[in-house]
Amino acid sequence: MPQDPPFVRRLPSQVRPEGSVASAGERVGDPLDADAAALLADIEAFDIEAARRRVQEIDARYRGLNRSSTVFPGVTADPGLPVVPDMPEAEPVSKDPVPEASKKAGPGGLLGQLRDEVADRQRRASEATQEQGAMRATLDSRLRLVFDYLHDLCTQLNYLKPRINRAYFFLDSDDAFRELSWLEGFTDLRSLPQQEGGGIERVTFSYTLKGPGERTLERAGPGVERLRHVLFDLGLRFECRELRNRQRELEQAWFTVADEINVQMVWRADLDRGMVVVESRNLERLGHAVVSLQPESVGEALLDEFGRLVLGRENSFRSYIVR
């Protein structure tokens, strides 16, 4: 008995008796089923060449794949091709160099908030710099006015050497420094370096008042050094004669103090507070004092009142002081 070709599978005999041909009724139905039945008949008749041609004809007629309704015993029914979901369309590649995340970070995003904060801080820094520059220019112009006025005042007083109507009381003594006259005065100014903005930083105004006599002050033990320190601090000119025991311990001292008062003042710009500050020593009385003035108040009227204060005349300089 001849062997079947390796690519032909003989169907079980119970499907159809060997050598039988599909009836006309069996061919009625789907054309693809009829072609399949004819193909099976060719295979069973061992007409391989006819089966090959029939397959080529079927391929030529059908471009797609249709499921056959023919049932082959012992063969699992073809479930068909699985349903493949539609693939999402690929997004076009953006040529924008700015990352998408940066674009999404709008006004409400973190980067947007940070950018707003940086811009606000830069704006406030710029405004502060402009305000500081304007204040520095204002203080510079006011101190320039002070220097010019005090320089002219010194020039006049150095020539006139007027009597100063003021008494300076020293400590708790009733023996005040009196009958003082203008001896000599001078003015000077100091400017800031250009890298710090330039402008006048301070104006110095100093003068000496001289009286006709002198006074002697006696101290013992620890009081000697305390008095010496006070005289140095007030800038008073004095001579000291000391008495020491055999152990070279200081027991007593006599201080001869001349009737001479050194007055010193510094008019300076306080940029942080926006004020003109006047620091003085021995101006109205022995000791130190600090007052502040509004820049806009520093003008000829205020300086005239200050000149009257220096001469010991009635004045309203204190009405300009910031309390």
mmCIF file of C-alpha atoms in Angstrom:
data_model
loop_
_atom_site.group_PDB
_atom_site.id
_atom_site.type_symbol
_atom_site.label_atom_id
_atom_site.label_comp_id
_atom_site.label_asym_id
_atom_site.label_seq_id
_atom_site.Cartn_x
_atom_site.Cartn_y
_atom_site.Cartn_z
ATOM 1 C CA MET A 1 0.000 0.000 0.000
ATOM 2 C CA PRO A 2 1.576 3.316 -0.956
ATOM 3 C CA GLN A 3 2.626 5.749 1.803
ATOM 4 C CA ASP A 4 1.006 9.164 2.110
ATOM 5 C CA PRO A 5 3.196 12.135 1.361
ATOM 6 C CA PRO A 6 4.598 13.763 4.528
ATOM 7 C CA PHE A 7 2.594 16.961 4.025
ATOM 8 C CA VAL A 8 -0.781 15.144 3.580
ATOM 9 C CA ARG A 9 -2.832 14.110 6.530
ATOM 10 C CA ARG A 10 -5.347 11.320 5.950
ATOM 11 C CA LEU A 11 -8.648 12.128 7.552
ATOM 12 C CA PRO A 12 -10.439 9.513 9.622
ATOM 13 C CA SER A 13 -12.638 7.116 7.600
ATOM 14 C CA GLN A 14 -15.700 8.073 9.546
ATOM 15 C CA VAL A 15 -15.685 11.544 7.982
ATOM 16 C CA ARG A 16 -16.473 10.166 4.527
ATOM 17 C CA PRO A 17 -15.979 6.733 2.962
ATOM 18 C CA GLU A 18 -12.718 6.410 1.105
ATOM 19 C CA GLY A 19 -13.050 7.403 -2.505
ATOM 20 C CA SER A 20 -16.389 9.167 -2.037
ATOM 21 C CA VAL A 21 -16.982 12.681 -3.385
ATOM 22 C CA ALA A 22 -18.885 15.465 -1.669
ATOM 23 C CA SER A 23 -22.457 15.606 -2.787
ATOM 24 C CA ALA A 24 -24.049 18.624 -4.362
ATOM 25 C CA GLY A 25 -25.985 19.323 -1.186
ATOM 26 C CA GLU A 26 -22.753 19.391 0.810
ATOM 27 C CA ARG A 27 -21.345 21.985 -1.583
ATOM 28 C CA VAL A 28 -24.198 24.370 -0.922
ATOM 29 C CA GLY A 29 -23.242 27.090 1.533
ATOM 30 C CA ASP A 30 -20.221 29.312 1.931
ATOM 31 C CA PRO A 31 -17.984 29.311 -1.203
ATOM 32 C CA LEU A 32 -14.933 28.938 0.992
ATOM 33 C CA ASP A 33 -16.486 25.747 2.500
ATOM 34 C CA ALA A 34 -17.075 24.373 -0.996
ATOM 35 C CA ASP A 35 -13.452 25.079 -1.937
ATOM 36 C CA ALA A 36 -12.303 23.360 1.226
ATOM 37 C CA ALA A 37 -14.444 20.303 0.421
ATOM 38 C CA ALA A 38 -13.057 20.111 -3.101
ATOM 39 C CA LEU A 39 -9.523 20.455 -1.730
ATOM 40 C CA LEU A 40 -10.154 17.538 0.631
ATOM 41 C CA ALA A 41 -11.461 15.465 -2.244
ATOM 42 C CA ASP A 42 -8.267 16.101 -4.246
ATOM 43 C CA ILE A 43 -6.153 15.163 -1.273
ATOM 44 C CA GLU A 44 -8.088 11.936 -0.687
ATOM 45 C CA ALA A 45 -7.736 11.066 -4.364
ATOM 46 C CA PHE A 46 -3.969 11.503 -3.980
ATOM 47 C CA ASP A 47 -4.031 14.195 -6.651
ATOM 48 C CA ILE A 48 -1.426 16.430 -5.008
ATOM 49 C CA GLU A 49 -0.862 18.566 -8.074
ATOM 50 C CA ALA A 50 -4.583 19.324 -8.326
ATOM 51 C CA ALA A 51 -4.668 20.201 -4.627
ATOM 52 C CA ARG A 52 -1.725 22.577 -5.084
ATOM 53 C CA ARG A 53 -3.397 24.342 -7.989
ATOM 54 C CA ARG A 54 -6.644 24.606 -6.060
ATOM 55 C CA VAL A 55 -4.822 26.264 -3.146
ATOM 56 C CA GLN A 56 -3.279 28.803 -5.539
ATOM 57 C CA GLU A 57 -6.724 29.575 -6.984
ATOM 58 C CA ILE A 58 -8.160 30.057 -3.480
ATOM 59 C CA ASP A 59 -5.276 32.395 -2.609
ATOM 60 C CA ALA A 60 -5.841 34.365 -5.779
ATOM 61 C CA ARG A 61 -9.549 34.830 -5.062
ATOM 62 C CA TYR A 62 -9.293 35.778 -1.412
ATOM 63 C CA ARG A 63 -7.035 38.533 -0.207
ATOM 64 C CA GLY A 64 -8.162 38.386 3.375
ATOM 65 C CA LEU A 65 -8.580 35.585 5.836
ATOM 66 C CA ASN A 66 -12.089 34.233 6.434
ATOM 67 C CA ARG A 67 -12.922 31.662 8.955
ATOM 68 C CA SER A 68 -14.182 28.373 7.471
ATOM 69 C CA SER A 69 -17.360 26.776 8.806
ATOM 70 C CA THR A 70 -16.170 23.256 7.927
ATOM 71 C CA VAL A 71 -15.757 21.125 11.024
ATOM 72 C CA PHE A 72 -12.890 18.641 11.131
ATOM 73 C CA PRO A 73 -13.404 15.887 13.693
ATOM 74 C CA GLY A 74 -10.621 15.652 16.218
ATOM 75 C CA VAL A 75 -9.333 19.102 15.359
ATOM 76 C CA THR A 76 -9.919 22.008 17.685
ATOM 77 C CA ALA A 77 -11.902 24.764 16.098
ATOM 78 C CA ASP A 78 -9.878 27.811 15.034
ATOM 79 C CA PRO A 79 -10.625 30.577 17.500
ATOM 80 C CA GLY A 80 -9.538 33.135 14.996
ATOM 81 C CA LEU A 81 -6.890 35.811 15.276
ATOM 82 C CA PRO A 82 -6.779 37.636 18.609
ATOM 83 C CA VAL A 83 -8.135 41.150 18.663
ATOM 84 C CA VAL A 84 -5.253 43.568 18.765
ATOM 85 C CA PRO A 85 -6.094 46.952 20.350
ATOM 86 C CA ASP A 86 -5.364 50.070 18.354
ATOM 87 C CA MET A 87 -1.916 51.455 19.087
ATOM 88 C CA PRO A 88 -1.883 55.092 20.223
ATOM 89 C CA GLU A 89 -0.455 57.477 17.732
ATOM 90 C CA ALA A 90 3.128 58.470 18.496
ATOM 91 C CA GLU A 91 3.464 62.062 19.704
ATOM 92 C CA PRO A 92 5.612 64.204 17.437
ATOM 93 C CA VAL A 93 9.049 65.000 18.784
ATOM 94 C CA SER A 94 9.120 68.599 19.950
ATOM 95 C CA LYS A 95 11.880 70.816 18.603
ATOM 96 C CA ASP A 96 11.364 73.273 21.447
ATOM 97 C CA PRO A 97 14.530 73.258 23.640
ATOM 98 C CA VAL A 98 12.442 74.197 26.715
ATOM 99 C CA PRO A 99 11.392 71.026 28.592
ATOM 100 C CA GLU A 100 7.678 70.343 28.799
ATOM 101 C CA ALA A 101 7.899 70.330 32.600
ATOM 102 C CA SER A 102 9.160 73.905 32.497
ATOM 103 C CA LYS A 103 6.218 74.939 30.309
ATOM 104 C CA LYS A 104 3.758 73.385 32.726
ATOM 105 C CA ALA A 105 5.322 75.271 35.628
ATOM 106 C CA GLY A 106 3.139 78.269 35.142
ATOM 107 C CA PRO A 107 2.322 80.997 37.652
ATOM 108 C CA GLY A 108 0.989 78.414 40.066
ATOM 109 C CA GLY A 109 3.940 76.025 39.744
ATOM 110 C CA LEU A 110 6.977 75.824 41.972
ATOM 111 C CA LEU A 111 9.367 77.284 39.396
ATOM 112 C CA GLY A 112 6.929 80.091 38.703
ATOM 113 C CA GLN A 113 6.724 80.921 42.384
ATOM 114 C CA LEU A 114 10.499 80.888 42.714
ATOM 115 C CA ARG A 115 10.892 83.129 39.668
ATOM 116 C CA ASP A 116 8.362 85.568 41.128
ATOM 117 C CA GLU A 117 10.203 85.579 44.458
ATOM 118 C CA VAL A 118 13.554 86.260 42.766
ATOM 119 C CA ALA A 119 12.049 89.059 40.688
ATOM 120 C CA ASP A 120 10.422 90.604 43.770
ATOM 121 C CA ARG A 121 13.652 90.422 45.755
ATOM 122 C CA GLN A 122 15.641 91.975 42.901
ATOM 123 C CA ARG A 123 13.055 94.735 42.570
ATOM 124 C CA ARG A 124 13.168 95.515 46.293
ATOM 125 C CA ALA A 125 16.993 95.457 46.272
ATOM 126 C CA SER A 126 17.014 97.861 43.341
ATOM 127 C CA GLU A 127 14.556 100.174 45.087
ATOM 128 C CA ALA A 128 16.602 100.043 48.308
ATOM 129 C CA THR A 129 19.775 100.852 46.360
ATOM 130 C CA GLN A 130 18.099 103.808 44.677
ATOM 131 C CA GLU A 131 16.727 105.069 47.985
ATOM 132 C CA GLN A 132 20.113 104.667 49.637
ATOM 133 C CA GLY A 133 21.794 106.530 46.807
ATOM 134 C CA ALA A 134 19.271 109.363 47.065
ATOM 135 C CA MET A 135 19.734 109.541 50.851
ATOM 136 C CA ARG A 136 23.529 109.531 50.506
ATOM 137 C CA ALA A 137 23.304 112.413 48.026
ATOM 138 C CA THR A 138 21.031 114.344 50.402
ATOM 139 C CA LEU A 139 23.306 113.842 53.400
ATOM 140 C CA ASP A 140 26.343 114.745 51.324
ATOM 141 C CA SER A 141 24.782 118.054 50.246
ATOM 142 C CA ARG A 142 23.755 118.872 53.836
ATOM 143 C CA LEU A 143 27.189 118.120 55.247
ATOM 144 C CA ARG A 144 28.763 120.171 52.490
ATOM 145 C CA LEU A 145 26.592 123.074 53.598
ATOM 146 C CA VAL A 146 27.656 122.496 57.227
ATOM 147 C CA PHE A 147 31.341 122.472 56.312
ATOM 148 C CA ASP A 148 31.131 125.666 54.292
ATOM 149 C CA TYR A 149 29.237 127.459 57.070
ATOM 150 C CA LEU A 150 31.521 126.299 59.911
ATOM 151 C CA HIS A 151 34.650 127.041 57.907
ATOM 152 C CA ASP A 152 33.464 130.599 57.347
ATOM 153 C CA LEU A 153 32.416 130.862 61.018
ATOM 154 C CA CYS A 154 35.899 129.794 62.171
ATOM 155 C CA THR A 155 37.522 132.286 59.881
ATOM 156 C CA GLN A 156 35.521 135.150 61.362
ATOM 157 C CA LEU A 157 35.891 134.058 64.998
ATOM 158 C CA ASN A 158 39.629 133.397 64.660
ATOM 159 C CA TYR A 159 39.957 137.059 63.738
ATOM 160 C CA LEU A 160 37.482 138.540 66.231
ATOM 161 C CA LYS A 161 38.278 136.264 69.227
ATOM 162 C CA PRO A 162 35.039 137.229 70.987
ATOM 163 C CA ARG A 163 34.112 136.645 74.642
ATOM 164 C CA ILE A 164 31.987 133.535 75.097
ATOM 165 C CA ASN A 165 29.142 134.082 77.518
ATOM 166 C CA ARG A 166 29.190 130.673 79.178
ATOM 167 C CA ALA A 167 30.365 129.140 82.484
ATOM 168 C CA TYR A 168 31.615 125.547 82.748
ATOM 169 C CA PHE A 169 31.176 123.864 86.117
ATOM 170 C CA PHE A 170 33.652 121.097 86.910
ATOM 171 C CA LEU A 171 32.294 118.123 88.872
ATOM 172 C CA ASP A 172 30.535 119.344 92.032
ATOM 173 C CA SER A 173 32.649 122.492 92.441
ATOM 174 C CA ASP A 174 31.090 125.940 92.480
ATOM 175 C CA ASP A 175 34.276 127.392 91.036
ATOM 176 C CA ALA A 176 33.313 127.413 87.353
ATOM 177 C CA PHE A 177 35.420 128.199 84.319
ATOM 178 C CA ARG A 178 34.381 131.746 83.500
ATOM 179 C CA GLU A 179 35.415 134.764 81.429
ATOM 180 C CA LEU A 180 36.354 132.585 78.503
ATOM 181 C CA SER A 181 37.263 133.968 75.087
ATOM 182 C CA TRP A 182 37.651 132.391 71.681
ATOM 183 C CA LEU A 183 41.281 131.375 71.203
ATOM 184 C CA GLU A 184 41.387 129.416 67.948
ATOM 185 C CA GLY A 185 39.223 127.059 65.895
ATOM 186 C CA PHE A 186 39.382 124.967 62.743
ATOM 187 C CA THR A 187 37.188 122.771 60.530
ATOM 188 C CA ASP A 188 37.907 119.647 58.516
ATOM 189 C CA LEU A 189 35.977 117.053 56.555
ATOM 190 C CA ARG A 190 36.347 113.400 55.674
ATOM 191 C CA SER A 191 34.914 111.768 52.550
ATOM 192 C CA LEU A 192 34.072 108.140 51.830
ATOM 193 C CA PRO A 193 36.102 106.192 49.243
ATOM 194 C CA GLN A 194 34.656 106.167 45.744
ATOM 195 C CA GLN A 195 34.007 102.413 45.888
ATOM 196 C CA GLU A 196 31.722 103.087 48.868
ATOM 197 C CA GLY A 197 29.742 105.767 47.087
ATOM 198 C CA GLY A 198 31.888 108.813 47.839
ATOM 199 C CA GLY A 199 30.353 111.823 49.516
ATOM 200 C CA ILE A 200 31.160 113.506 52.809
ATOM 201 C CA GLU A 201 31.148 111.143 55.771
ATOM 202 C CA ARG A 202 31.824 113.657 58.563
ATOM 203 C CA VAL A 203 32.673 117.299 59.314
ATOM 204 C CA THR A 204 34.907 118.101 62.279
ATOM 205 C CA PHE A 205 34.583 121.398 64.120
ATOM 206 C CA SER A 206 36.945 122.151 67.030
ATOM 207 C CA TYR A 207 37.911 125.260 68.945
ATOM 208 C CA THR A 208 39.575 126.332 72.202
ATOM 209 C CA LEU A 209 38.236 128.743 74.804
ATOM 210 C CA LYS A 210 40.799 130.407 77.078
ATOM 211 C CA GLY A 211 40.291 132.039 80.497
ATOM 212 C CA PRO A 212 42.560 134.307 82.569
ATOM 213 C CA GLY A 213 43.497 131.989 85.425
ATOM 214 C CA GLU A 214 43.836 128.484 86.746
ATOM 215 C CA ARG A 215 42.617 126.334 89.660
ATOM 216 C CA THR A 216 44.152 123.696 91.938
ATOM 217 C CA LEU A 217 42.386 120.446 92.847
ATOM 218 C CA GLU A 218 43.636 118.147 95.592
ATOM 219 C CA ARG A 219 42.987 114.398 95.782
ATOM 220 C CA ALA A 220 44.261 111.549 98.019
ATOM 221 C CA GLY A 221 44.577 107.780 97.662
ATOM 222 C CA PRO A 222 42.346 106.200 94.950
ATOM 223 C CA GLY A 223 40.813 109.595 94.158
ATOM 224 C CA VAL A 224 44.023 110.617 92.406
ATOM 225 C CA GLU A 225 43.627 108.233 89.478
ATOM 226 C CA ARG A 226 39.894 108.866 89.213
ATOM 227 C CA LEU A 227 40.464 112.613 88.836
ATOM 228 C CA ARG A 228 43.279 112.056 86.366
ATOM 229 C CA HIS A 229 40.983 109.889 84.218
ATOM 230 C CA VAL A 230 38.204 112.530 84.232
ATOM 231 C CA LEU A 231 40.577 115.316 83.198
ATOM 232 C CA PHE A 232 41.910 113.222 80.322
ATOM 233 C CA ASP A 233 38.380 112.307 79.202
ATOM 234 C CA LEU A 234 37.273 115.955 79.129
ATOM 235 C CA GLY A 235 40.389 117.091 77.282
ATOM 236 C CA LEU A 236 41.396 119.570 79.972
ATOM 237 C CA ARG A 237 45.011 120.711 80.198
ATOM 238 C CA PHE A 238 46.520 120.168 83.670
ATOM 239 C CA GLU A 239 49.707 119.573 85.650
ATOM 240 C CA CYS A 240 49.974 117.073 88.525
ATOM 241 C CA ARG A 241 52.256 117.074 91.593
ATOM 242 C CA GLU A 242 52.321 113.768 93.489
ATOM 243 C CA LEU A 243 53.296 112.788 97.048
ATOM 244 C CA ARG A 244 54.549 109.209 97.597
ATOM 245 C CA ASN A 245 55.716 107.388 100.734
ATOM 246 C CA ARG A 246 58.919 105.376 101.193
ATOM 247 C CA GLN A 247 57.318 102.370 99.500
ATOM 248 C CA ARG A 248 56.659 104.567 96.452
ATOM 249 C CA GLU A 249 52.914 104.333 97.041
ATOM 250 C CA LEU A 250 50.880 107.330 95.875
ATOM 251 C CA GLU A 251 49.339 109.057 98.890
ATOM 252 C CA GLN A 252 48.272 112.451 97.593
ATOM 253 C CA ALA A 253 48.285 114.646 94.465
ATOM 254 C CA TRP A 254 47.610 118.282 93.498
ATOM 255 C CA PHE A 255 46.206 119.044 90.040
ATOM 256 C CA THR A 256 46.678 122.505 88.545
ATOM 257 C CA VAL A 257 44.044 122.951 85.837
ATOM 258 C CA ALA A 258 44.222 125.870 83.423
ATOM 259 C CA ASP A 259 41.097 127.842 82.551
ATOM 260 C CA GLU A 260 41.073 126.374 79.072
ATOM 261 C CA ILE A 261 38.237 124.406 77.445
ATOM 262 C CA ASN A 262 38.708 122.327 74.315
ATOM 263 C CA VAL A 263 35.420 121.960 72.417
ATOM 264 C CA GLN A 264 35.113 119.254 69.762
ATOM 265 C CA MET A 265 32.185 118.388 67.474
ATOM 266 C CA VAL A 266 31.594 115.895 64.694
ATOM 267 C CA TRP A 267 28.727 116.255 62.237
ATOM 268 C CA ARG A 268 28.320 112.885 60.533
ATOM 269 C CA ALA A 269 25.951 111.125 58.162
ATOM 270 C CA ASP A 270 23.923 108.246 59.612
ATOM 271 C CA LEU A 271 22.917 106.477 56.409
ATOM 272 C CA ASP A 272 21.008 103.675 58.148
ATOM 273 C CA ARG A 273 18.712 106.113 59.976
ATOM 274 C CA GLY A 274 18.777 108.833 57.341
ATOM 275 C CA MET A 275 19.871 111.412 59.907
ATOM 276 C CA VAL A 276 22.602 113.976 60.514
ATOM 277 C CA VAL A 277 24.169 113.154 63.892
ATOM 278 C CA VAL A 278 26.049 115.746 65.945
ATOM 279 C CA GLU A 279 28.476 114.390 68.561
ATOM 280 C CA SER A 280 29.961 116.994 70.870
ATOM 281 C CA ARG A 281 32.314 117.335 73.828
ATOM 282 C CA ASN A 282 32.229 120.395 76.110
ATOM 283 C CA LEU A 283 29.837 122.277 73.840
ATOM 284 C CA GLU A 284 27.381 123.681 76.409
ATOM 285 C CA ARG A 285 28.822 122.028 79.502
ATOM 286 C CA LEU A 286 31.694 119.735 80.386
ATOM 287 C CA GLY A 287 30.938 116.249 79.069
ATOM 288 C CA HIS A 288 29.687 114.447 75.995
ATOM 289 C CA ALA A 289 26.380 114.767 74.110
ATOM 290 C CA VAL A 290 24.820 113.270 70.967
ATOM 291 C CA VAL A 291 21.839 114.710 69.075
ATOM 292 C CA SER A 292 20.174 113.869 65.733
ATOM 293 C CA LEU A 293 18.825 116.210 63.063
ATOM 294 C CA GLN A 294 16.559 115.655 60.085
ATOM 295 C CA PRO A 295 18.521 116.277 56.857
ATOM 296 C CA GLU A 296 15.889 118.654 55.507
ATOM 297 C CA SER A 297 16.180 120.808 58.652
ATOM 298 C CA VAL A 298 19.908 121.393 58.125
ATOM 299 C CA GLY A 299 20.014 124.768 56.449
ATOM 300 C CA GLU A 300 21.107 128.333 57.010
ATOM 301 C CA ALA A 301 18.490 128.960 59.728
ATOM 302 C CA LEU A 302 19.607 125.970 61.792
ATOM 303 C CA LEU A 303 23.286 126.810 61.323
ATOM 304 C CA ASP A 304 22.676 130.401 62.453
ATOM 305 C CA GLU A 305 21.092 129.059 65.636
ATOM 306 C CA PHE A 306 24.063 126.750 66.088
ATOM 307 C CA GLY A 307 26.439 129.707 65.706
ATOM 308 C CA ARG A 308 24.581 131.569 68.461
ATOM 309 C CA LEU A 309 24.867 128.448 70.629
ATOM 310 C CA VAL A 310 28.660 128.392 70.109
ATOM 311 C CA LEU A 311 28.910 132.058 71.157
ATOM 312 C CA GLY A 312 26.797 131.461 74.247
ATOM 313 C CA ARG A 313 23.944 133.617 73.012
ATOM 314 C CA GLU A 314 20.214 132.980 73.163
ATOM 315 C CA ASN A 315 19.242 130.466 70.485
ATOM 316 C CA SER A 316 16.609 127.917 69.422
ATOM 317 C CA PHE A 317 18.971 125.203 68.211
ATOM 318 C CA ARG A 318 17.347 122.581 70.433
ATOM 319 C CA SER A 319 14.032 122.980 68.650
ATOM 320 C CA TYR A 320 15.583 121.266 65.614
ATOM 321 C CA ILE A 321 16.723 118.192 67.538
ATOM 322 C CA VAL A 322 14.867 114.940 66.850
ATOM 323 C CA ARG A 323 13.421 113.693 70.129
#
